[in-house]
Coordinates of C-alpha atoms in Angstrom, one line a residue:
M1 CA 54.1 17.4 179.2
G2 CA 50.5 17.1 178.3
L3 CA 49.0 17.6 175.0
F4 CA 47.5 20.9 175.8
D5 CA 50.9 22.2 177.0
W6 CA 52.5 20.8 173.9
I7 CA 49.9 22.6 171.6
K8 CA 50.3 25.7 173.7
N9 CA 54.2 25.8 173.2
S10 CA 53.9 24.8 169.5
G11 CA 51.6 27.8 169.1
E12 CA 54.1 30.2 170.8
K13 CA 57.0 28.7 168.6
L14 CA 54.6 29.4 165.4
R15 CA 53.9 32.9 166.5
R16 CA 57.8 33.6 166.9
V17 CA 58.3 32.3 163.6
E18 CA 55.5 34.2 162.0
D19 CA 56.7 37.5 164.0
K20 CA 60.2 36.4 162.6
I21 CA 59.1 36.0 159.0
Y22 CA 57.0 39.2 159.2
Q23 CA 60.0 41.3 160.5
Q24 CA 62.2 40.0 157.8
R25 CA 59.5 40.6 155.1
T26 CA 59.3 44.2 156.6
D27 CA 63.2 44.5 156.2
F28 CA 63.2 43.1 152.8
V29 CA 60.7 45.7 151.7
E30 CA 62.4 48.5 153.1
I31 CA 65.7 47.3 151.5
Y32 CA 63.7 47.0 148.4
Q33 CA 62.2 50.5 148.8
R34 CA 65.8 51.9 149.5
N35 CA 67.2 50.1 146.6
L36 CA 64.5 51.5 144.3
A37 CA 65.3 55.3 145.9
L38 CA 68.8 54.6 145.4
E39 CA 68.6 53.6 141.8
K40 CA 66.3 56.6 141.1
E41 CA 68.9 58.9 142.8
I42 CA 71.6 57.0 140.7
A43 CA 69.7 57.6 137.5
Q44 CA 69.3 61.4 138.2
R45 CA 72.7 62.0 139.4
T46 CA 73.8 60.1 136.2
E47 CA 71.7 62.5 134.4
E48 CA 73.0 65.5 136.1
L49 CA 76.6 64.3 135.4
H50 CA 75.5 63.9 131.6
K51 CA 74.5 67.3 131.7
A52 CA 77.5 68.6 133.4
N53 CA 79.7 66.9 131.0
Q54 CA 77.8 68.3 128.0
T55 CA 78.1 71.8 129.7
L56 CA 81.8 71.3 130.2
L57 CA 82.1 70.1 126.4
T58 CA 80.3 73.1 125.1
L59 CA 82.2 75.5 127.2
E60 CA 85.3 73.7 126.1
H61 CA 84.2 74.0 122.5
V62 CA 83.5 77.8 123.2
W63 CA 87.1 78.2 124.6
D64 CA 88.6 76.5 121.4
M65 CA 86.5 78.8 119.1
M66 CA 87.7 81.6 121.1
N67 CA 91.4 81.0 120.7
S68 CA 90.9 80.5 116.9
S69 CA 91.9 82.9 114.2
R70 CA 88.5 82.8 112.6
P71 CA 86.6 85.9 112.0
L72 CA 84.3 87.0 114.9
S73 CA 81.2 86.4 113.1
S74 CA 82.1 82.8 112.2
V75 CA 83.1 82.1 115.8
L76 CA 79.8 83.2 117.1
E77 CA 77.9 81.3 114.6
T78 CA 79.7 78.1 115.8
I79 CA 79.2 78.8 119.3
V80 CA 75.2 79.4 119.1
S81 CA 75.0 76.4 116.8
S82 CA 76.5 74.3 119.5
L83 CA 74.3 75.5 122.0
H84 CA 71.0 74.5 120.5
G85 CA 72.4 71.4 118.9
E86 CA 73.8 69.8 122.4
F87 CA 70.9 71.1 124.7
R88 CA 67.9 70.7 122.4
Y89 CA 67.2 74.3 122.0
L90 CA 64.9 75.1 118.9
Y91 CA 66.9 78.2 118.1
S92 CA 69.5 80.5 119.4
C93 CA 71.2 83.7 118.2
I94 CA 73.0 86.7 119.1
I95 CA 71.5 90.2 118.8
Q96 CA 73.7 93.4 118.7
K97 CA 72.6 97.0 119.5
Q98 CA 73.8 99.4 116.5
L99 CA 73.6 103.0 115.7
D100 CA 73.3 104.7 112.4
T101 CA 71.9 107.9 110.9
K102 CA 68.3 106.8 111.8
G103 CA 69.2 106.0 115.5
E104 CA 69.6 103.3 117.8
F105 CA 68.3 99.9 116.8
F106 CA 69.1 96.0 117.3
A107 CA 70.2 93.4 114.4
F108 CA 71.1 89.8 114.1
K109 CA 74.9 89.5 114.8
T110 CA 74.5 85.6 113.9
Y111 CA 72.0 83.9 111.6
L112 CA 71.8 80.1 111.4
Q113 CA 69.2 79.0 108.9
N114 CA 67.2 75.9 109.9
E115 CA 63.3 75.1 109.8
F116 CA 62.6 77.1 113.1
S117 CA 64.3 80.2 111.5
M118 CA 62.3 79.8 108.2
K119 CA 59.1 79.8 110.1
L120 CA 60.0 82.8 112.2
D121 CA 61.1 84.5 108.9
N122 CA 57.6 83.8 107.6
C123 CA 56.1 85.0 111.1
I124 CA 57.7 88.4 110.7
K125 CA 57.4 88.5 107.1
T126 CA 61.1 89.5 106.7
P127 CA 64.4 87.4 106.7
L128 CA 66.0 87.7 110.3
F129 CA 69.3 89.0 108.9
E130 CA 67.6 91.8 107.2
T131 CA 65.6 92.8 110.3
R132 CA 65.9 96.0 112.1
I133 CA 64.8 95.6 115.7
S134 CA 63.4 98.7 117.6
I135 CA 63.4 97.7 121.2
G136 CA 61.8 100.6 123.4
K137 CA 64.0 102.0 126.2
D138 CA 60.9 101.8 128.3
T139 CA 60.3 98.1 127.8
S140 CA 61.4 95.2 130.4
L141 CA 63.6 93.7 127.5
Y142 CA 65.6 96.9 127.2
E143 CA 65.8 97.5 130.9
A144 CA 66.9 93.8 131.4
I145 CA 69.9 94.4 128.9
E146 CA 70.8 97.7 130.4
N147 CA 71.0 96.0 134.0
K148 CA 72.5 92.9 132.6
K149 CA 69.9 90.6 134.0
F150 CA 68.4 87.2 132.6
K151 CA 64.8 87.5 131.3
F152 CA 62.5 84.8 130.6
Y153 CA 59.0 85.1 128.5
P154 CA 56.4 82.6 127.4
I155 CA 55.9 82.4 123.8
D156 CA 52.9 84.6 123.0
E157 CA 52.0 87.9 121.3
N158 CA 53.7 90.0 124.2
I159 CA 57.3 88.7 123.2
F160 CA 56.6 89.2 119.3
K161 CA 55.6 92.7 120.4
L162 CA 58.8 93.2 122.1
L163 CA 61.1 91.8 119.6
F164 CA 59.3 92.8 116.6
P165 CA 57.2 95.7 117.2
E166 CA 57.2 96.9 113.4
N167 CA 56.7 93.4 112.2
Y168 CA 54.0 92.2 114.5
F169 CA 51.0 90.3 113.0
P170 CA 48.7 88.7 115.3
E171 CA 47.5 85.9 113.0
M172 CA 51.0 85.1 112.1
V173 CA 51.9 84.7 115.7
E174 CA 49.0 82.0 116.1
E175 CA 50.4 80.1 113.1
F176 CA 54.1 80.2 114.6
K177 CA 52.7 78.6 117.8
K178 CA 50.9 75.8 116.1
T179 CA 53.6 75.0 113.6
T180 CA 56.6 75.1 116.0
C181 CA 57.0 73.5 119.7
A182 CA 58.6 76.8 121.2
K183 CA 57.2 77.4 124.7
S184 CA 59.6 79.9 126.1
F185 CA 62.0 82.6 125.0
M186 CA 65.2 83.3 127.2
M187 CA 67.1 86.4 127.0
L188 CA 70.8 86.8 128.4
P189 CA 72.3 90.1 128.2
I190 CA 75.9 90.3 126.5
V191 CA 77.5 93.5 127.3
S192 CA 81.2 94.5 127.1
K193 CA 83.4 97.4 126.4
E194 CA 83.1 96.9 122.4
F195 CA 79.6 95.0 122.6
T196 CA 76.0 95.5 123.8
G197 CA 73.2 93.2 122.9
F198 CA 72.0 89.6 124.1
L199 CA 71.8 85.9 123.7
A200 CA 68.5 84.9 122.4
V201 CA 67.3 81.4 123.2
F202 CA 64.0 79.5 122.2
S203 CA 63.2 76.6 124.2
P204 CA 60.5 73.5 124.0
R205 CA 60.4 73.9 127.6
E206 CA 57.8 76.0 129.4
E207 CA 60.0 77.2 132.3
P208 CA 63.9 76.9 132.5
K209 CA 65.3 75.0 135.6
E210 CA 67.9 76.7 138.0
S211 CA 70.8 74.8 136.7
E212 CA 69.7 75.7 133.2
V213 CA 69.7 79.4 134.0
N214 CA 73.0 79.2 135.8
F215 CA 74.6 77.7 132.6
L216 CA 73.2 79.8 130.1
N217 CA 74.4 82.9 132.2
L218 CA 77.9 81.3 132.2
F219 CA 77.5 80.7 128.6
A220 CA 76.8 84.4 127.9
R221 CA 79.9 85.4 129.9
Q222 CA 81.9 83.3 127.8
I223 CA 80.5 84.8 124.4
E224 CA 81.5 88.3 126.1
L225 CA 84.9 87.0 126.5
A226 CA 84.9 85.6 123.0
I227 CA 83.8 89.0 121.6
T228 CA 86.6 90.8 123.7
I229 CA 89.4 88.4 122.4
A230 CA 88.4 88.6 119.0
N231 CA 88.2 92.2 118.9
L232 CA 91.6 92.6 120.7
F233 CA 93.2 90.2 118.0
E234 CA 91.6 92.5 115.2
T235 CA 93.1 95.5 116.9
V236 CA 96.5 93.9 117.5
K237 CA 96.3 92.7 113.9
K238 CA 95.4 96.2 112.6
Q239 CA 97.9 98.1 114.6
A240 CA 100.7 95.7 113.1
V241 CA 99.8 97.3 109.5
T242 CA 98.3 100.6 110.5
D243 CA 99.8 103.8 111.1
P244 CA 98.4 105.1 114.4
L245 CA 98.2 108.9 113.5
T246 CA 96.3 108.5 110.3
E247 CA 95.0 104.9 110.4
L248 CA 96.3 104.6 106.6
F249 CA 98.4 101.3 106.1
N250 CA 102.3 101.6 107.5
R251 CA 105.5 101.3 105.4
R252 CA 105.7 97.6 106.1
F253 CA 102.2 96.7 104.7
Y254 CA 102.8 99.0 101.8
E255 CA 106.2 97.5 100.8
D256 CA 104.6 94.0 100.9
A257 CA 101.6 95.2 98.9
L258 CA 103.7 96.8 96.4
A259 CA 105.6 93.3 96.0
R260 CA 102.4 91.3 95.6
E261 CA 100.7 94.0 93.1
A262 CA 103.9 93.8 90.9
K263 CA 103.7 89.8 90.7
R264 CA 100.1 90.1 89.9
A265 CA 100.5 92.7 87.3
L266 CA 103.4 90.6 85.7
R267 CA 101.3 87.6 85.5
L268 CA 98.2 89.1 84.1
N269 CA 100.0 91.9 82.0
Q270 CA 97.9 94.4 83.6
P271 CA 99.4 97.8 84.7
F272 CA 99.2 99.6 88.1
T273 CA 99.9 103.0 89.1
L274 CA 101.9 104.4 92.3
I275 CA 101.2 107.8 93.5
S276 CA 103.9 109.3 95.6
L277 CA 102.7 112.3 97.7
D278 CA 104.3 114.6 99.9
L279 CA 102.8 117.2 102.2
D280 CA 104.3 120.7 101.3
K281 CA 105.9 122.8 104.0
L282 CA 105.5 120.6 106.8
K283 CA 108.5 121.7 108.5
H284 CA 107.2 125.5 108.1
I285 CA 103.8 124.4 109.6
N286 CA 105.7 122.6 112.7
D287 CA 107.9 125.7 113.1
M288 CA 105.1 128.3 112.8
H289 CA 102.1 126.5 114.5
G290 CA 103.5 123.7 116.4
H291 CA 103.7 120.0 115.9
A292 CA 100.1 119.4 117.0
A293 CA 99.1 121.6 113.9
G294 CA 101.6 119.5 111.6
D295 CA 99.8 116.4 113.1
A296 CA 96.4 117.8 112.1
A297 CA 97.7 118.6 108.5
I298 CA 99.0 115.2 108.2
K299 CA 95.7 113.7 109.1
T300 CA 93.8 116.0 106.7
V301 CA 96.0 114.6 103.9
A302 CA 95.1 110.9 105.1
N303 CA 91.2 111.9 105.3
V304 CA 91.3 113.2 101.8
I305 CA 93.2 110.1 100.4
T306 CA 90.9 107.8 102.1
K307 CA 87.8 109.7 100.6
N308 CA 89.5 109.6 97.3
S309 CA 90.5 106.0 97.4
R310 CA 88.6 102.9 96.1
S311 CA 88.2 99.8 98.1
V312 CA 91.0 97.8 96.1
D313 CA 93.5 100.8 96.5
V314 CA 96.3 100.8 99.0
P315 CA 96.8 104.2 100.5
S316 CA 99.8 104.3 103.1
R317 CA 101.7 106.7 105.2
V318 CA 105.4 105.7 104.5
G319 CA 107.2 108.7 106.3
G320 CA 106.7 111.6 108.3
E321 CA 104.7 113.6 105.5
E322 CA 105.1 111.3 102.8
F323 CA 102.1 109.0 101.7
T324 CA 101.6 106.4 98.5
I325 CA 98.6 105.1 97.1
I326 CA 98.8 101.7 94.8
L327 CA 96.0 101.9 92.3
P328 CA 95.5 98.2 91.1
G329 CA 94.5 98.2 87.2
V330 CA 95.0 101.9 86.6
D331 CA 97.0 103.0 83.8
T332 CA 98.9 106.3 83.5
N333 CA 96.0 108.4 82.4
G334 CA 93.8 107.1 85.2
G335 CA 96.5 107.6 87.5
L336 CA 97.0 111.1 86.7
I337 CA 93.4 111.8 87.0
A338 CA 93.2 110.2 90.5
A339 CA 96.2 112.2 91.6
E340 CA 94.6 115.6 90.3
R341 CA 91.6 114.8 92.1
I342 CA 93.4 114.2 95.3
R343 CA 95.6 117.5 94.7
A344 CA 92.3 119.5 94.3
S345 CA 90.5 117.9 97.2
L346 CA 93.4 118.6 99.7
E347 CA 93.8 122.4 98.3
A348 CA 89.9 122.9 99.2
E349 CA 90.4 121.8 102.5
H350 CA 91.0 124.0 105.6
V351 CA 93.2 123.0 108.6
E352 CA 92.3 124.8 111.8
S353 CA 95.4 127.4 112.9
V354 CA 97.0 126.5 109.5
G355 CA 94.7 127.2 106.9
K356 CA 95.1 125.8 103.5
I357 CA 97.5 122.8 102.8
T358 CA 98.9 121.6 99.5
A359 CA 100.8 118.6 98.2
S360 CA 103.4 117.7 95.6
I361 CA 102.6 114.6 93.8
G362 CA 104.4 112.1 91.5
V363 CA 102.7 109.5 89.5
A364 CA 104.4 106.4 87.9
T365 CA 102.8 103.5 86.2
F366 CA 104.2 99.7 86.3
I367 CA 104.7 98.0 83.2
E368 CA 103.8 101.1 80.9
Q369 CA 106.9 103.1 82.1
T370 CA 109.2 100.5 83.9
S371 CA 108.7 96.6 84.9
N372 CA 111.5 97.1 87.7
L373 CA 109.8 97.5 91.1
D374 CA 112.7 99.5 92.4
E375 CA 112.8 101.8 89.5
L376 CA 109.1 102.5 89.8
T377 CA 109.4 103.6 93.4
D378 CA 112.6 105.8 92.4
I379 CA 111.0 107.5 89.4
A380 CA 107.6 108.3 91.3
D381 CA 109.8 109.8 94.2
K382 CA 111.6 111.8 91.5
A383 CA 108.5 112.9 89.9
M384 CA 107.2 114.2 93.2
Y385 CA 110.4 116.1 94.1
F386 CA 110.2 117.7 90.7
A387 CA 106.6 119.0 91.5
K388 CA 107.9 120.1 94.9
Q389 CA 111.1 121.8 93.5
N390 CA 109.0 123.6 90.7
G391 CA 106.3 125.5 92.7
R392 CA 104.6 122.5 94.9
N393 CA 101.0 122.0 94.6
Q394 CA 101.0 120.1 91.4
V395 CA 101.0 116.6 89.9
K396 CA 104.1 115.5 87.8
L397 CA 104.4 112.1 85.6
A398 CA 107.5 110.3 86.3
E399 CA 110.0 110.0 83.3
T400 CA 112.4 107.3 82.7
E401 CA 114.6 108.3 79.6
G402 CA 118.1 108.9 80.7
E403 CA 117.8 108.6 84.2
V404 CA 120.1 106.7 86.5
S405 CA 118.9 105.7 89.9
W406 CA 120.9 106.2 93.3
Q407 CA 120.8 102.2 93.4
N408 CA 122.7 101.9 90.2
V409 CA 125.2 104.5 91.1
A410 CA 125.8 102.4 94.5
I411 CA 125.9 99.0 92.7
D412 CA 128.7 100.4 90.3
A413 CA 130.6 101.7 93.2
F414 CA 130.7 98.5 95.0
V415 CA 131.2 96.4 92.1
Q416 CA 134.1 98.4 91.3
I417 CA 135.6 98.2 94.9
L418 CA 135.0 94.5 94.9
D419 CA 136.5 93.9 91.5
N420 CA 139.7 96.0 92.6
H421 CA 140.0 94.1 95.8
K422 CA 139.7 97.2 97.8
I423 CA 138.0 95.2 100.6
P424 CA 139.9 92.3 102.4
F425 CA 137.6 89.6 101.1
S426 CA 138.6 86.2 99.5
A427 CA 138.7 86.4 95.9
S428 CA 135.7 84.1 95.7
M429 CA 133.5 86.2 98.1
A430 CA 134.3 89.3 96.3
E431 CA 133.5 87.8 93.0
D432 CA 130.3 86.4 94.2
L433 CA 129.0 89.6 95.8
S434 CA 130.0 91.5 92.6
Q435 CA 128.1 89.1 90.5
K436 CA 125.0 89.3 92.4
L437 CA 125.1 93.3 92.2
Q438 CA 125.4 93.2 88.4
T439 CA 122.6 90.5 87.8
K440 CA 120.3 92.6 90.1
Q441 CA 121.3 95.6 88.2
K442 CA 120.2 94.0 84.9
K443 CA 116.8 92.5 86.1
A444 CA 114.4 92.8 89.0
S445 CA 114.0 89.6 90.6
G446 CA 114.2 88.0 94.0
D447 CA 115.0 90.7 96.8
S448 CA 114.9 94.5 96.0
T449 CA 118.0 95.9 94.6
K450 CA 117.8 98.2 97.9
D451 CA 117.7 95.1 100.0
L452 CA 120.6 93.5 98.2
L453 CA 122.9 96.7 98.7
Y454 CA 121.8 96.7 102.5
K455 CA 123.0 92.9 102.8
V456 CA 126.3 93.9 100.8
V457 CA 127.0 96.8 103.2
D458 CA 126.0 94.5 106.3
T459 CA 128.4 91.7 105.1
I460 CA 131.1 94.0 104.7
S461 CA 130.6 95.9 108.2
K462 CA 130.6 92.3 109.8
S463 CA 134.1 91.7 108.3
Y464 CA 135.5 94.5 110.7
A465 CA 132.7 94.5 113.3
P466 CA 131.6 91.1 114.3
Q467 CA 128.8 92.5 116.7
H468 CA 127.2 94.4 113.5
Q469 CA 123.5 93.3 113.2
E470 CA 121.6 92.2 110.1
G471 CA 119.4 94.9 109.0
I472 CA 121.1 98.0 110.7
T473 CA 122.2 99.5 107.2
K474 CA 118.6 99.6 106.3
S475 CA 117.3 101.4 109.5
K476 CA 120.2 103.9 109.0
V477 CA 119.2 104.9 105.6
Q478 CA 115.4 105.0 106.4
L479 CA 116.1 107.2 109.4
A480 CA 118.8 109.5 107.4
S481 CA 116.1 109.8 104.6
A482 CA 113.3 110.8 106.9
I483 CA 115.7 113.7 108.4
A484 CA 116.6 114.8 105.0
K485 CA 112.9 115.0 104.3
R486 CA 112.1 117.1 107.2
F487 CA 114.7 119.5 105.9
E488 CA 113.1 119.5 102.4
L489 CA 116.4 118.5 100.6
S490 CA 116.3 118.2 97.0
K491 CA 115.8 114.7 95.3
A492 CA 119.4 114.8 94.3
D493 CA 120.8 115.6 97.6
V494 CA 118.7 112.8 99.2
D495 CA 120.1 110.2 96.7
K496 CA 123.6 111.4 97.5
L497 CA 122.9 111.0 101.2
K498 CA 121.5 107.4 100.5
I499 CA 124.6 106.5 98.6
A500 CA 126.8 108.2 101.3
M501 CA 124.9 106.1 104.1
L502 CA 126.0 103.0 102.4
L503 CA 130.0 104.0 101.9
Y504 CA 130.6 106.2 104.7
D505 CA 131.8 103.7 107.2
I506 CA 133.9 101.8 104.5
G507 CA 137.1 103.3 105.8
N508 CA 137.0 100.8 108.8
I509 CA 138.3 98.0 106.8
M510 CA 141.6 100.0 106.4
L511 CA 142.0 100.0 110.3
P512 CA 143.9 97.4 112.2
N513 CA 141.5 94.6 113.3
D514 CA 142.6 94.3 117.1
L515 CA 142.1 98.3 117.3
L516 CA 138.3 97.8 116.4
K517 CA 137.9 94.9 119.0
K518 CA 139.8 96.5 121.8
T519 CA 137.9 96.6 125.0
S520 CA 140.2 98.8 127.0
P521 CA 140.6 102.6 126.7
L522 CA 142.3 103.8 123.6
T523 CA 145.5 105.6 123.7
D524 CA 146.1 108.9 122.1
E525 CA 148.1 107.3 119.3
E526 CA 145.1 104.6 118.7
K527 CA 142.5 107.5 118.8
E528 CA 144.5 109.4 116.0
T529 CA 144.4 106.2 113.8
I530 CA 140.8 106.0 114.4
T531 CA 140.3 109.6 113.2
K532 CA 141.7 108.9 109.8
H533 CA 139.1 106.3 108.9
P534 CA 137.0 109.0 106.9
I535 CA 140.2 109.9 105.0
Y536 CA 141.1 106.3 104.3
A537 CA 137.6 105.9 103.0
A538 CA 137.7 109.1 100.7
Q539 CA 141.2 108.8 99.3
E540 CA 142.1 105.3 99.4
I541 CA 138.9 103.3 98.6
L542 CA 136.5 106.0 96.8
K543 CA 138.6 108.4 95.0
P544 CA 139.5 105.8 92.0
I545 CA 135.6 105.8 91.4
S546 CA 135.1 108.8 89.3
H547 CA 131.1 108.6 89.3
I548 CA 130.9 109.2 92.8
S549 CA 133.4 112.0 93.2
N550 CA 130.6 114.2 94.6
I551 CA 130.1 111.7 97.5
I552 CA 133.7 111.9 98.7
P553 CA 133.3 115.3 100.4
I554 CA 130.2 114.2 102.2
I555 CA 132.2 111.4 103.7
E556 CA 135.4 113.1 104.4
H557 CA 133.3 115.4 106.8
H558 CA 130.9 113.1 108.4
H559 CA 132.7 113.2 112.0
E560 CA 132.9 116.9 112.2
S561 CA 131.0 118.5 114.9
W562 CA 128.8 121.7 114.9
D563 CA 131.1 123.3 117.6
G564 CA 134.3 122.6 115.6
T565 CA 135.5 119.7 117.9
G566 CA 135.1 117.0 115.4
Y567 CA 137.6 115.4 112.9
P568 CA 139.6 115.6 110.5
S569 CA 139.3 119.1 109.4
K570 CA 137.8 120.9 112.7
K571 CA 135.1 122.5 110.4
K572 CA 132.1 123.9 112.5
G573 CA 128.7 125.3 111.9
D574 CA 127.5 125.7 108.4
D575 CA 130.7 124.8 107.0
I576 CA 129.9 121.4 107.5
P577 CA 127.7 119.9 104.6
L578 CA 124.1 119.2 105.8
I579 CA 124.3 115.7 104.6
S580 CA 127.6 115.1 106.7
Q581 CA 125.8 116.2 109.7
I582 CA 122.9 113.9 109.1
I583 CA 125.2 111.1 108.6
L584 CA 127.0 112.0 111.9
I585 CA 124.0 112.2 114.1
V586 CA 122.4 108.8 112.3
D587 CA 125.9 107.0 113.0
S588 CA 126.0 108.2 116.5
Y589 CA 122.4 106.9 117.3
F590 CA 123.0 103.5 115.9
A591 CA 126.3 103.3 117.5
M592 CA 124.8 103.9 120.9
I593 CA 122.1 101.3 120.4
S594 CA 124.6 98.7 119.3
D595 CA 127.0 96.4 121.4
R596 CA 130.4 97.4 121.5
P597 CA 133.5 95.6 122.7
Y598 CA 133.8 98.0 125.6
R599 CA 130.2 98.5 126.7
K600 CA 126.6 97.1 126.2
A601 CA 124.0 98.7 123.9
Y602 CA 122.1 101.7 125.2
S603 CA 118.2 101.3 125.0
E604 CA 116.8 103.6 122.2
N605 CA 115.4 105.9 125.0
E606 CA 118.7 106.3 126.5
A607 CA 120.4 107.0 123.2
V608 CA 118.0 109.7 122.5
E609 CA 118.8 111.3 125.6
E610 CA 122.5 111.1 124.9
I611 CA 122.0 112.8 121.7
K612 CA 119.9 115.7 123.5
K613 CA 122.8 116.4 125.6
S614 CA 124.9 117.0 122.6
R615 CA 122.4 119.5 121.2
G616 CA 124.2 122.6 120.1
K617 CA 127.6 121.1 120.6
K618 CA 128.2 118.0 118.6
Y619 CA 125.0 118.5 116.4
S620 CA 123.2 121.8 115.8
E621 CA 120.1 122.5 117.7
E622 CA 117.8 122.4 114.5
L623 CA 119.2 118.9 113.4
T624 CA 118.9 117.5 117.0
D625 CA 115.1 118.5 117.0
E626 CA 114.4 117.2 113.7
F627 CA 116.3 113.8 114.6
I628 CA 114.0 113.5 117.6
H629 CA 110.9 114.0 115.5
S630 CA 112.1 111.7 112.6
I631 CA 112.8 108.8 115.4
E632 CA 109.1 109.6 116.7
D633 CA 107.8 109.3 113.2
L634 CA 109.6 106.0 112.4
K635 CA 108.2 104.6 115.6
R636 CA 104.7 105.1 114.5
M637 CA 105.3 103.5 111.1

């Protein structure tokens, strides 16, 4: 090969090497550029992932707040603070549409104070939380709220005119723009059944991104849900302590409040007054005008009580037509003045289709008249009954001298029964129960006297009926008392009924135990034995106790039927004491809704239907009707 050929070949090889190097260089540049693009995309995706994580954390925080028991205002303030804190918004708040005597307006539902809010306060020359915002119905902002549409505005005089038309000062707006880095305002409607308003967000960015708007819309929906949950929680909480017809407190809340107030009064040596009020002639109103008119009268009483009560008072509906008001820190004279004011205000009211209504009122003062809570409620009730039986429409101050409460009568009876071993308990158990009753009779401590009596009866009942449920005795007494009040029985008769309700079934302890637990049908001989338990109670157990001699006839006849088919004496109609008739229908109802060895318990509705089937037969028509109304009243308590 010649020199020229070698040079030519070498040049070809060099060009091929150069081409290869150039190609590799191009490949390296492409790889480098791809790597740069990939790194940029990774950084972008990392930022998006970080923002998504922030979004999830924020929404998780919202959810935790929604499921807390904190007040709604506190929950909402925590939510909006997390929004502008984590997403670098300058300020966020919730604004709610409201209505008052001057018309419709918007106001701040949340108010977080920071440097931005203070500058905004200065701009509109009034604190945000005091600002009444009048957003015109013809404005784009109002239209967006009504149509639930996101709205975005740049920070300028237009947005201030929309938000604060009555507080707009052009020079202050310019100052605000100079001293803050706010560039835009975003409005996200919040509309639910209980709430209309919007989430307001001040941002340092000129325009929101689509992902940001999507998140804020989702955030607003979470706030709607938080408001719904909080309102539902408040509704349920209110229903638990409120009478649905009158919206006063119910019996459960009243009893707890009374116990708390008694402890406070003893600790501070400060009296409080209890007013016991009973609507006059409710039964007559129901009979003459219907139960809708009766409900209207009850609502009127509640409205009068509410208008004449202080914020610290505890007005409650504790029975069909029975109300109480606890007056903390009020002595006897103040209590009488308050009671008379309520009486006069009620007399001045007019109920449609009924006309004028009145009430009988009893007044008793804790510490001044008694430091025994059971005695306080008893003498207040007794004063109310005295007012009712002596002309109605009057206020009566309670008296304590020489009075013996029905609880003390019942305690004495049970102590004698236990001490004389009339109940087949062990000597130690009988002695223990007797000692507890006597201790309770001497001083008010721990559970109330009534509750102890109920527990004693429950204990005795379980000795012969293991299926007997704790608390049934209390429910029986409450239902029987409610029926008695519908018949406007005297206080003395109601007291006799309460005592009889504790003692009427005690004759069962004299029956053979296997007979009470039998699951198969009773023989005629066994049925005959069962019918003797009222006689056993009256003659064998209660007759030796002289101070309850007036209770014995009531118990003897509590199984007599209206149509004369009952036992033991086949009495019928009005020959049967009304108190005995009340015991029979109450006993029948609770027997039905309790398990028996031979059947499962009926539902409450099934038991009421069975009672209705015996209307005019086992029970009088009037008693059946009043029983049903009493059941309905107690369900609403």
